PDB file of C-alpha atoms in Angstrom:
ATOM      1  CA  UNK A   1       0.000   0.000   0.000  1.00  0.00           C
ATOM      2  CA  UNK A   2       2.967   2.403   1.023  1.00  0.00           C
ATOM      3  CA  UNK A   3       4.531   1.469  -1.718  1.00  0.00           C
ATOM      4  CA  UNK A   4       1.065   2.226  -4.696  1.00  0.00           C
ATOM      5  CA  UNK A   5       0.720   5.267  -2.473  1.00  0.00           C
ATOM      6  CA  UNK A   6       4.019   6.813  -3.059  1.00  0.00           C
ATOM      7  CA  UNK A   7       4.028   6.007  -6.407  1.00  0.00           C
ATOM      8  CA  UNK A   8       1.082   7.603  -6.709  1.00  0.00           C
ATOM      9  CA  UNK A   9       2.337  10.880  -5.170  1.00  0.00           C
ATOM     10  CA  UNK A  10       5.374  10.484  -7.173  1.00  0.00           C
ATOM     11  CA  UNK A  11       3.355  10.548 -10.580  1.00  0.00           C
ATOM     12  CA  UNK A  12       1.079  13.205  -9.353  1.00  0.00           C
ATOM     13  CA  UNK A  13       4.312  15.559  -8.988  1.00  0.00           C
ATOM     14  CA  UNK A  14       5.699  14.383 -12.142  1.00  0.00           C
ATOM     15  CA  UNK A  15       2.113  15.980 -13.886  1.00  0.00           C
ATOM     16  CA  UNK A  16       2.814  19.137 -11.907  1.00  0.00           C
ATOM     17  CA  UNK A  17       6.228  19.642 -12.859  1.00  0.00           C
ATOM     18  CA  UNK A  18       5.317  19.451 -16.867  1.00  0.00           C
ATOM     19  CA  UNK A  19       2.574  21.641 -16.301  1.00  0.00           C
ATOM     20  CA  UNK A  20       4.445  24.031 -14.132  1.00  0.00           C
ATOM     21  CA  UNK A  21       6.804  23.962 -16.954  1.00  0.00           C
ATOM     22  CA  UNK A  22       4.557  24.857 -19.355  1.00  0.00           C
ATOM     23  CA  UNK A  23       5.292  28.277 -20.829  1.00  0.00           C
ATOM     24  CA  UNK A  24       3.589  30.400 -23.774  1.00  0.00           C
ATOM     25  CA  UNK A  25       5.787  32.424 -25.766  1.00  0.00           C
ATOM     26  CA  UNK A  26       4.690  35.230 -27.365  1.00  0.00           C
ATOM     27  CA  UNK A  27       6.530  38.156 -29.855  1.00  0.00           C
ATOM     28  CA  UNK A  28       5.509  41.016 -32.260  1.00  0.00           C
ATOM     29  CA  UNK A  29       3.711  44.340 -31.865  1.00  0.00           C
ATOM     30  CA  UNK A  30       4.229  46.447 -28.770  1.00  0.00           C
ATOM     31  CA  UNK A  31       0.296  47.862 -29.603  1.00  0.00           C
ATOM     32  CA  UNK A  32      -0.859  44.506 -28.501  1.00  0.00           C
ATOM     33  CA  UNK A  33       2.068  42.959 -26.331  1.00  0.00           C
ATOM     34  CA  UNK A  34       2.520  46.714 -23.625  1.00  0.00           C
ATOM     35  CA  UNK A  35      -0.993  46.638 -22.389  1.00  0.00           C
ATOM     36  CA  UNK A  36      -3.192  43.897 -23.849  1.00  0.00           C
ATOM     37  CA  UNK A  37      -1.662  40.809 -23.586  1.00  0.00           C
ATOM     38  CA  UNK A  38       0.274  41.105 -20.520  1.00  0.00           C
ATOM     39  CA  UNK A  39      -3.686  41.903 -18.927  1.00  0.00           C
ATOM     40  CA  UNK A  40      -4.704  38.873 -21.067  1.00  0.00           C
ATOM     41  CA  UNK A  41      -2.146  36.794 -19.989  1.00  0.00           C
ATOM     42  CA  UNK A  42      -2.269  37.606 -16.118  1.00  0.00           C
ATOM     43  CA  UNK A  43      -6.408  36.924 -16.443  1.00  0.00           C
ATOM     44  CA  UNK A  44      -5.541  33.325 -18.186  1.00  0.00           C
ATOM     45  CA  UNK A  45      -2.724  32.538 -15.385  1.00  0.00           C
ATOM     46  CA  UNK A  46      -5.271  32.979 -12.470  1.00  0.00           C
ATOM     47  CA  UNK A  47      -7.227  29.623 -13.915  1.00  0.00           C
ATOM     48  CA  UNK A  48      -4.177  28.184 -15.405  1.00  0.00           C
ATOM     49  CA  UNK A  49      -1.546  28.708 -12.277  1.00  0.00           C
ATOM     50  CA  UNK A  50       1.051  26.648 -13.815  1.00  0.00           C
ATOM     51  CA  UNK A  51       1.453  28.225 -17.206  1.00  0.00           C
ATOM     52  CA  UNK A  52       4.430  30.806 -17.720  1.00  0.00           C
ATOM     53  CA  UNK A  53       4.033  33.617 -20.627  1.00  0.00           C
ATOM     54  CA  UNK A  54       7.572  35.626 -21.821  1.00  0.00           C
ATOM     55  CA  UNK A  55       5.971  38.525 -23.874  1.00  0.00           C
ATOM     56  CA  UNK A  56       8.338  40.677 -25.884  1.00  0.00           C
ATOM     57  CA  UNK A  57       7.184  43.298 -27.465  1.00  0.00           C
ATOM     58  CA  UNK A  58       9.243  44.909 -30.152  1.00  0.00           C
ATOM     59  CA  UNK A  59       7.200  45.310 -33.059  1.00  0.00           C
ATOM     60  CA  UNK A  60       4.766  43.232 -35.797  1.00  0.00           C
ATOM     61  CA  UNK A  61       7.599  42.398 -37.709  1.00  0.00           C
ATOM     62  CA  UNK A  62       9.519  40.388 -34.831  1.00  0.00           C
ATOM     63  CA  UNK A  63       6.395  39.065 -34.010  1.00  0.00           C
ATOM     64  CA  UNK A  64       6.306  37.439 -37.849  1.00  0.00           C
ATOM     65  CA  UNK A  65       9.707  36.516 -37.870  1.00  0.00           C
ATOM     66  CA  UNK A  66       9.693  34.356 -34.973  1.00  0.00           C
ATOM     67  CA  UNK A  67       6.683  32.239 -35.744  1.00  0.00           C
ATOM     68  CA  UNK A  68       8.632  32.255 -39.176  1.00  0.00           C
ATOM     69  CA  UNK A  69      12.085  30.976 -37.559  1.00  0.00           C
ATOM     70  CA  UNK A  70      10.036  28.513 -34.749  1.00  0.00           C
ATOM     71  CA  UNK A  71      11.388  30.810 -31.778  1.00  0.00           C
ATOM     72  CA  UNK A  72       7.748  32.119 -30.351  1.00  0.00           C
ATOM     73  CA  UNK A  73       4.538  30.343 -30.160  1.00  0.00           C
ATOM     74  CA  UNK A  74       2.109  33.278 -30.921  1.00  0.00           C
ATOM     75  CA  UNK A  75       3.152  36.223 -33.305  1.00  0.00           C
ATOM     76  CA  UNK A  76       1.568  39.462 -32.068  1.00  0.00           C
ATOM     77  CA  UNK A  77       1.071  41.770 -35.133  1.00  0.00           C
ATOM     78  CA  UNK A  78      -1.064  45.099 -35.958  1.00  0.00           C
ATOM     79  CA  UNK A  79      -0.601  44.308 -39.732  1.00  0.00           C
ATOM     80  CA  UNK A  80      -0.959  41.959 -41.836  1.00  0.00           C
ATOM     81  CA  UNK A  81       1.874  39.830 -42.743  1.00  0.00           C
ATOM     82  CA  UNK A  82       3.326  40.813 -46.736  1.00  0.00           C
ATOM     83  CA  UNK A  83       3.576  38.195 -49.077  1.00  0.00           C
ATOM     84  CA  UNK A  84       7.076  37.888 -48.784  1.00  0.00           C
ATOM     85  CA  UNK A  85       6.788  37.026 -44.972  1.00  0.00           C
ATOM     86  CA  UNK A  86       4.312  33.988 -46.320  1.00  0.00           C
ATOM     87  CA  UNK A  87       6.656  32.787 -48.647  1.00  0.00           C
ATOM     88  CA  UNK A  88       9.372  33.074 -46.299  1.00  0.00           C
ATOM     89  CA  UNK A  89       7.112  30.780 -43.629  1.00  0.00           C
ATOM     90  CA  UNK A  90       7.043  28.169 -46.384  1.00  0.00           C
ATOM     91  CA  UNK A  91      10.421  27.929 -47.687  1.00  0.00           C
ATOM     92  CA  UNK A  92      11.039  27.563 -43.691  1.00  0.00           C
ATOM     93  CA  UNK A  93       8.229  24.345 -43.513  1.00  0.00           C
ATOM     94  CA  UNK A  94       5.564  26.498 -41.905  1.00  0.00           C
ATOM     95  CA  UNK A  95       2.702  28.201 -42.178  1.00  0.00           C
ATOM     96  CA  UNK A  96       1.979  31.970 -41.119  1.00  0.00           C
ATOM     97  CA  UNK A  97      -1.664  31.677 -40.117  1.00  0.00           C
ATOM     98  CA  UNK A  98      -3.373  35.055 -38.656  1.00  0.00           C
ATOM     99  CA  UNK A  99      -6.366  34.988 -36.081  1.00  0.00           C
ATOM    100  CA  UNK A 100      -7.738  38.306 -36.194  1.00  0.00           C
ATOM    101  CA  UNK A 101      -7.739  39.446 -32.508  1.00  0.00           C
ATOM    102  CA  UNK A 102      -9.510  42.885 -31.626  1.00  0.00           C
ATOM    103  CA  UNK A 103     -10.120  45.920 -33.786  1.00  0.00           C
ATOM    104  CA  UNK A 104      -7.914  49.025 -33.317  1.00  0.00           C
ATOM    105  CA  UNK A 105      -7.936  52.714 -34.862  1.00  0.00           C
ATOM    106  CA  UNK A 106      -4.805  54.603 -35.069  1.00  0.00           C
ATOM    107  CA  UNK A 107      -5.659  57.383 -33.527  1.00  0.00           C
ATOM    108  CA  UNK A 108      -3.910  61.081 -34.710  1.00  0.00           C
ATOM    109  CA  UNK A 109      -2.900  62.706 -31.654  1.00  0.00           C
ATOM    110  CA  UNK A 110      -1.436  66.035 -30.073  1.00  0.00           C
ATOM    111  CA  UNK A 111      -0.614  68.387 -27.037  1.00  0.00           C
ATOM    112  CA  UNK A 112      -3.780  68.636 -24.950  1.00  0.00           C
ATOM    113  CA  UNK A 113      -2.533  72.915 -25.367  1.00  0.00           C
ATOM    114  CA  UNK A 114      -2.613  72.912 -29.084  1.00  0.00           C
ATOM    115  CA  UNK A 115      -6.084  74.198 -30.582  1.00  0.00           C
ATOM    116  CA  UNK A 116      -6.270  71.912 -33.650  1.00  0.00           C
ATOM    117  CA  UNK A 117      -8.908  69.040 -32.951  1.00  0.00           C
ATOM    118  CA  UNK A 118      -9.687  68.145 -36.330  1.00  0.00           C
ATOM    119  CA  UNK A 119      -7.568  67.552 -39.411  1.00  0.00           C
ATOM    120  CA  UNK A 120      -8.308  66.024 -42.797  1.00  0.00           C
ATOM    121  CA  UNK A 121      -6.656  63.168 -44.109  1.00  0.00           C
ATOM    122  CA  UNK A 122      -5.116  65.188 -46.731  1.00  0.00           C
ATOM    123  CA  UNK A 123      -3.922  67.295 -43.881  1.00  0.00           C
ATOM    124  CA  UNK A 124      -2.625  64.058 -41.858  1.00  0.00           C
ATOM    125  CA  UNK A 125      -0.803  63.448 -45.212  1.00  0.00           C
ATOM    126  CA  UNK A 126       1.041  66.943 -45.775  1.00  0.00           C
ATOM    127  CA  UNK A 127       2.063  66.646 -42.133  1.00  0.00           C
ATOM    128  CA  UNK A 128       3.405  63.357 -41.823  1.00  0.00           C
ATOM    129  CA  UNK A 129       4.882  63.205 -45.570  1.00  0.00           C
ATOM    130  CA  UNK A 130       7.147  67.112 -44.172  1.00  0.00           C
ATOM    131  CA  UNK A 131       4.417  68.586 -47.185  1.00  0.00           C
ATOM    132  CA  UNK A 132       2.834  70.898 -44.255  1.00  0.00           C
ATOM    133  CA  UNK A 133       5.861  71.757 -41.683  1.00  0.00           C
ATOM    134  CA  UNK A 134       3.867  74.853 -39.885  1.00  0.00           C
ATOM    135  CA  UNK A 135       0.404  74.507 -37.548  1.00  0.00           C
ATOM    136  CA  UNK A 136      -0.749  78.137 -39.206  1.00  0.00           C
ATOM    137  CA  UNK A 137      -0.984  75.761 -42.423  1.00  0.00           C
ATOM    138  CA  UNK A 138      -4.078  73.497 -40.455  1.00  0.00           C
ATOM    139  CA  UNK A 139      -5.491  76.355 -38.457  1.00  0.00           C
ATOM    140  CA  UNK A 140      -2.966  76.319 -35.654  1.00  0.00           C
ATOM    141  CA  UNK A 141      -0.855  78.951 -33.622  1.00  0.00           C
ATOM    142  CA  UNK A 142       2.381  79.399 -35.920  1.00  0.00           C
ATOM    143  CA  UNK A 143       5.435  77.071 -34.924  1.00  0.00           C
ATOM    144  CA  UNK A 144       7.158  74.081 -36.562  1.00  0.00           C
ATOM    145  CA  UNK A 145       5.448  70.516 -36.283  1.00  0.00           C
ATOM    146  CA  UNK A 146       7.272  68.131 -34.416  1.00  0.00           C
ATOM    147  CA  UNK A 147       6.635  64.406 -35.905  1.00  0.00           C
ATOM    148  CA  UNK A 148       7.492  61.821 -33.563  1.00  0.00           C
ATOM    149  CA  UNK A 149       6.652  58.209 -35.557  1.00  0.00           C
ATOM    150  CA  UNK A 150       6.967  54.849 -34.621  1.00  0.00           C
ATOM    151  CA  UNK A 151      10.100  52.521 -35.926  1.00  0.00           C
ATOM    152  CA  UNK A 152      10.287  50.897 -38.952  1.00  0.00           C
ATOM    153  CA  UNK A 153       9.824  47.432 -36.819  1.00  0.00           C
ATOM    154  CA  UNK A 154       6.247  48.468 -36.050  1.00  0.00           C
ATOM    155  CA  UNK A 155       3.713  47.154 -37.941  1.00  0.00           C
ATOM    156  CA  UNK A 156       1.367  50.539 -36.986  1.00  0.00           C
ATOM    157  CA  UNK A 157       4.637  52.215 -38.857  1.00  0.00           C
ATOM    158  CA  UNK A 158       3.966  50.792 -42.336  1.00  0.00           C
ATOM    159  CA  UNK A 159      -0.361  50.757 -41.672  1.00  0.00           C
ATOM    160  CA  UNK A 160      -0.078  54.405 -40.870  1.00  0.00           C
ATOM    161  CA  UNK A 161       2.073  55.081 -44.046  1.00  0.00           C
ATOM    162  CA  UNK A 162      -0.552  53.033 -46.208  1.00  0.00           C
ATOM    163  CA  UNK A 163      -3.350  54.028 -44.858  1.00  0.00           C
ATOM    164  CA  UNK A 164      -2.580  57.905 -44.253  1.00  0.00           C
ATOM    165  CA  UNK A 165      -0.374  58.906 -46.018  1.00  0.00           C
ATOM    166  CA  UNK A 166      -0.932  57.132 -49.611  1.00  0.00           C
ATOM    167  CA  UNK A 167       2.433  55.324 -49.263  1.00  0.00           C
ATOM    168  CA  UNK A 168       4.319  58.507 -49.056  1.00  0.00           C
ATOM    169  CA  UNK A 169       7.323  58.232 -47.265  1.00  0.00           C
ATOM    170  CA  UNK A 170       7.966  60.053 -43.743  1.00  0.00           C
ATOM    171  CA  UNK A 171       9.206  63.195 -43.791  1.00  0.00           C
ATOM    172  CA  UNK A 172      12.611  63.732 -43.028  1.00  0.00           C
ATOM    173  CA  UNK A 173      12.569  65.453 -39.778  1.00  0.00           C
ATOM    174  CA  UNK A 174      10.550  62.777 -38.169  1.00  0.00           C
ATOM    175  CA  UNK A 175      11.570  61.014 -34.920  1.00  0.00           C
ATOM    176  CA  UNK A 176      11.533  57.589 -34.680  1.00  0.00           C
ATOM    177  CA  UNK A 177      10.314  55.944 -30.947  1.00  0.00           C
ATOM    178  CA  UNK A 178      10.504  52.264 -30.291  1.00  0.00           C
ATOM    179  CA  UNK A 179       6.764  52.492 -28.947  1.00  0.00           C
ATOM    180  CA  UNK A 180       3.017  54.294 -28.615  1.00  0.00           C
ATOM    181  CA  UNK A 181       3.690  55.246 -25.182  1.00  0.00           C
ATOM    182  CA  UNK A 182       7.123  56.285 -26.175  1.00  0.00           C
ATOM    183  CA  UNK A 183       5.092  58.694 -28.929  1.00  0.00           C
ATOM    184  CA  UNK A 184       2.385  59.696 -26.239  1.00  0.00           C
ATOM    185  CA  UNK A 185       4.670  61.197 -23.904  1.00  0.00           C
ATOM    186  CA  UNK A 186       7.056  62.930 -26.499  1.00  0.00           C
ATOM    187  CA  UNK A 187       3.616  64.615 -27.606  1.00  0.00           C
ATOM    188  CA  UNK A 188       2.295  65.201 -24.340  1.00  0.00           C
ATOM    189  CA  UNK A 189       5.682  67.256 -23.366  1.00  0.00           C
ATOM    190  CA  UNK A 190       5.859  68.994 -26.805  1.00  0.00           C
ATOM    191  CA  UNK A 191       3.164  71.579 -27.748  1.00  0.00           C
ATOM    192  CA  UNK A 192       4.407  71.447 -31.406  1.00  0.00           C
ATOM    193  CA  UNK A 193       4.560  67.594 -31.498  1.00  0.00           C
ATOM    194  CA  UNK A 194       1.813  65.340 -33.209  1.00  0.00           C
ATOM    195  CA  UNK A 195       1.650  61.614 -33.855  1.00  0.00           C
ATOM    196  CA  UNK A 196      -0.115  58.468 -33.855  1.00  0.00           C
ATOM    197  CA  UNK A 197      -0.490  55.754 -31.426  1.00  0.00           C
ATOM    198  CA  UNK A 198      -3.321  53.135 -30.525  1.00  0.00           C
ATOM    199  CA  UNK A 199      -6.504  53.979 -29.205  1.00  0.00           C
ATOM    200  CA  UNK A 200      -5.243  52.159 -25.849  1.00  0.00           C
ATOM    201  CA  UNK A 201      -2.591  54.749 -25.228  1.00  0.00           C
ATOM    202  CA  UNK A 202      -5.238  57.897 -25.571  1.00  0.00           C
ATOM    203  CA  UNK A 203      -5.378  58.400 -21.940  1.00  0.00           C
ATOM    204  CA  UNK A 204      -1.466  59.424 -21.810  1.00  0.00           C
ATOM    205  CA  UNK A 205      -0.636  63.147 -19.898  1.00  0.00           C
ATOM    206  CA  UNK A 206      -1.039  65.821 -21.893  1.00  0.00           C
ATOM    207  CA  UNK A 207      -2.438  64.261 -25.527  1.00  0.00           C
ATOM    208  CA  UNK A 208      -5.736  64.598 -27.365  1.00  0.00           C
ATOM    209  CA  UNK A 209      -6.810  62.559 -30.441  1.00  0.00           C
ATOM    210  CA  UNK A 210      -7.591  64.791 -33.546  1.00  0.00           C
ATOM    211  CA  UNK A 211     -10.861  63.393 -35.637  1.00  0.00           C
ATOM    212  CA  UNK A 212      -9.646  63.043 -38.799  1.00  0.00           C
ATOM    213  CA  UNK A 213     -11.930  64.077 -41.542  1.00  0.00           C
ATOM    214  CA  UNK A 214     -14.659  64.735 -39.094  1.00  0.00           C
ATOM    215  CA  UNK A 215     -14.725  61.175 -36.930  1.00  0.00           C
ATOM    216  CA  UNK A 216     -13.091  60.505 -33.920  1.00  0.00           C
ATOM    217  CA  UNK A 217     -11.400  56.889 -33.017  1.00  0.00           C
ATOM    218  CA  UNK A 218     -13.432  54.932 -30.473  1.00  0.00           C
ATOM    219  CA  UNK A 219     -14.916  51.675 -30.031  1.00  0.00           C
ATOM    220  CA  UNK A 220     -18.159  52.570 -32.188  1.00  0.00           C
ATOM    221  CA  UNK A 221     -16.289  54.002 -35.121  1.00  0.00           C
ATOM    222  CA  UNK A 222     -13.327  51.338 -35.405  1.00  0.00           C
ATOM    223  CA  UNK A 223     -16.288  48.789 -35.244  1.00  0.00           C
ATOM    224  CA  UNK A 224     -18.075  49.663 -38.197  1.00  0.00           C
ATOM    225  CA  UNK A 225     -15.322  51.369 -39.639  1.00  0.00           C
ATOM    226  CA  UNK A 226     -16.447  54.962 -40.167  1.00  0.00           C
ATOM    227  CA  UNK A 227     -13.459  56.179 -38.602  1.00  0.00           C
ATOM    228  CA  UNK A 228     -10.780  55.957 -41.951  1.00  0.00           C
ATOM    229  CA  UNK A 229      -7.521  54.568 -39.597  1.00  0.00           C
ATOM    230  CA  UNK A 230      -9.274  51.647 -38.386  1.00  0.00           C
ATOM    231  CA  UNK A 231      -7.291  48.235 -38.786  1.00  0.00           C
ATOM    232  CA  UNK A 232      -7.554  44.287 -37.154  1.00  0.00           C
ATOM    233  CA  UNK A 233      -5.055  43.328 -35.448  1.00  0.00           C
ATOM    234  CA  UNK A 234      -3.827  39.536 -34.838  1.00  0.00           C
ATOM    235  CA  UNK A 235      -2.008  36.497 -33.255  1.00  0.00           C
ATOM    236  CA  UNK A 236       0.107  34.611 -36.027  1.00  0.00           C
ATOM    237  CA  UNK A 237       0.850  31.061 -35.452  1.00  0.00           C
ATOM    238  CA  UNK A 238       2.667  27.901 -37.230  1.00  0.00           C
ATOM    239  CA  UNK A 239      -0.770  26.987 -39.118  1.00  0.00           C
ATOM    240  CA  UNK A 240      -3.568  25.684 -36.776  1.00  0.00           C
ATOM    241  CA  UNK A 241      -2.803  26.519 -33.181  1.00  0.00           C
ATOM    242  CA  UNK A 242      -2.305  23.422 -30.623  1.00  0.00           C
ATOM    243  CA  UNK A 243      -2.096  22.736 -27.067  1.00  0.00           C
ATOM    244  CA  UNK A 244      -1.485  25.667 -24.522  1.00  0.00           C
ATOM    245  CA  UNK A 245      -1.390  28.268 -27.334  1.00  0.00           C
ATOM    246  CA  UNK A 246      -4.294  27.143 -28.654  1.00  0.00           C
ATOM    247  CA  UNK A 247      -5.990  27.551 -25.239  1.00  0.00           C
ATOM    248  CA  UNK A 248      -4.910  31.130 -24.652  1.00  0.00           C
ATOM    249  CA  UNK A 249      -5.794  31.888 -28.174  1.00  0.00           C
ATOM    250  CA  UNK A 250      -9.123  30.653 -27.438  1.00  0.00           C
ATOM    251  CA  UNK A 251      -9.633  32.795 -24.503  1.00  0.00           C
ATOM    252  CA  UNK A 252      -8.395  36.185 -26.147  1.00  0.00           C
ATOM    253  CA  UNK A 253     -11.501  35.204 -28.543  1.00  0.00           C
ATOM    254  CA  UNK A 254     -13.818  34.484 -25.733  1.00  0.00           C
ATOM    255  CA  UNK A 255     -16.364  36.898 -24.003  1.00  0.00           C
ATOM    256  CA  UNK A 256     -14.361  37.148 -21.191  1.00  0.00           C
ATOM    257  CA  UNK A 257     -11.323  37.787 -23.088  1.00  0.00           C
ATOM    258  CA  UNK A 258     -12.998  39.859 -25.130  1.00  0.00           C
ATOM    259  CA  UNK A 259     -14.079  42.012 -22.125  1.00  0.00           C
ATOM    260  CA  UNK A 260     -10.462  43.096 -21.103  1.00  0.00           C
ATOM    261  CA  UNK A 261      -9.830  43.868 -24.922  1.00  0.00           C
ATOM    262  CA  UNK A 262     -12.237  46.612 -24.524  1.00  0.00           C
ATOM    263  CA  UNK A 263     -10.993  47.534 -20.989  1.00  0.00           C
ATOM    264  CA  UNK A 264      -7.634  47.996 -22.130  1.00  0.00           C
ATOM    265  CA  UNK A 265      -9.246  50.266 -24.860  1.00  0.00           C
ATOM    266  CA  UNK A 266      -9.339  48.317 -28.029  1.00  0.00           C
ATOM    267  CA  UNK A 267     -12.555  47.566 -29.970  1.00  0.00           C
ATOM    268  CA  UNK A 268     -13.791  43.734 -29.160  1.00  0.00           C
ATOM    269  CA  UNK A 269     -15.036  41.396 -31.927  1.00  0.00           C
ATOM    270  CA  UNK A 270     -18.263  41.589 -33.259  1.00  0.00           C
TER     271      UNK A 270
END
């Protein structure tokens, strides 16, 4: 009996240690991997206490790469991969398959202290392309416009140039940050500055979202798309996902998960 019992135990800790070894690895865009899925994942530990998640954050493009390259799970990405990422996945043996995620709007945004509130897209353009370099030109005080961008990592980077700026390239002078809360609080200490960032980094010090020809990003407009930056945003995995990732995937998707999506400030699935 002593002996079936401590086998028993023994196989019992054997299951906890593979579980308790069991860790999620995730990679890609810091609009969904700084606030999002960290909340996400912290939600999904408290009924799964012996899963691990390393979340790195450092734009859609790493995200793509590593599910390209085998080194993450789950790609986090704000675009959608190009065709040369899919053929890359399948010279590699895989399969880049995206899961869209939550809905997003890239929202145009400013110094709380600067009067401008609305802008055009043509206007978004001229700015962001170094065609319009003074606020008198969009009905601003008079003074240079600072442009503070994301890097060329970011998937937001290359959707914001496509999507605004009719694949005009950056202007010059424009500062390249590593993320959107980077942008939000360059903004927020510059009264000249303007950006973009996602709609969960709106409630930074000191920044206000322009509406941009005449509609403001928010849940509503991002969800049926009247508001012209709006964009999906996804997981990326090695073609169907299994096991643990599949589970957390599954859970991002589900009402509950879909509940902190909207907390955090992104728009939830239909």
């Amino acid at each position: 009996m002593k002996k079936i019992l401590a086998l028993s135990i023994a196989a019992a800790l054997a299951v906890c240690s593979v579980h308790a070894d069991t860790k999620i690895v995730i990679k890609g865009s810091d609009t969904l991997g700084a606030k999002l899925v960290p909340q996400l994942a912290e939600a999904y530990k408290a009924s799964h206490p012996g899963v691990s998640f390393s979340i790195a954050a450092e734009g859609s493009t790493t995200g793509i790469a590593a599910i390209i390259d085998g080194t993450a799970d789950i790609g986090m990405a704000s675009r959608r991969a190009f065709d040369t990422e899919f053929s890359a996945a399948a010279s590699n043996g895989r399969t880049l398959k995206p899961t869209i995620v939550a809905y997003d709007g890239i929202a145009v945004i400013v110094n709380s202290s600067n009067p401008v509130s609305r802008l055009t897209k043509a206007q978004v353009e001229g700015i962001f392309s170094g065609e319009i370099t003074d606020w008198s030109a969009v009905g601003g005080k008079a003074g240079p416009i600072s442009i503070y961008t994301r890097n060329t990592s970011s998937g937001t980077y290359s959707d914001f140039k496509k999507m605004a700026m009719s694949g005009k390239d950056y202007a010059g002078s424009a500062q390249k940050m590593a993320g959107n809360e980077e942008i939000a609080s360059e903004v927020g200490k510059n009264p000249n500055g303007i950006g973009y960032v996602g709609m969960a980094y709106l409630s930074a010090a000191g920044v206000k979202a322009t509406s941009v020809n005449g509609v403001k990003p928010s849940i509503a407009t991002v969800q049926n798309h009247s508001y012209p930056l709006s964009r999906s945003t996804f997981y990326y995995t090695n073609g169907a996902p299994t096991g643990e990732a599949k589970a957390f995937l599954d859970f991002t998707l589900s009402p509950a998960g879909q509940k902190i999506v909207q907390e955090v400030g992104f728009a939830p699935l239909k």
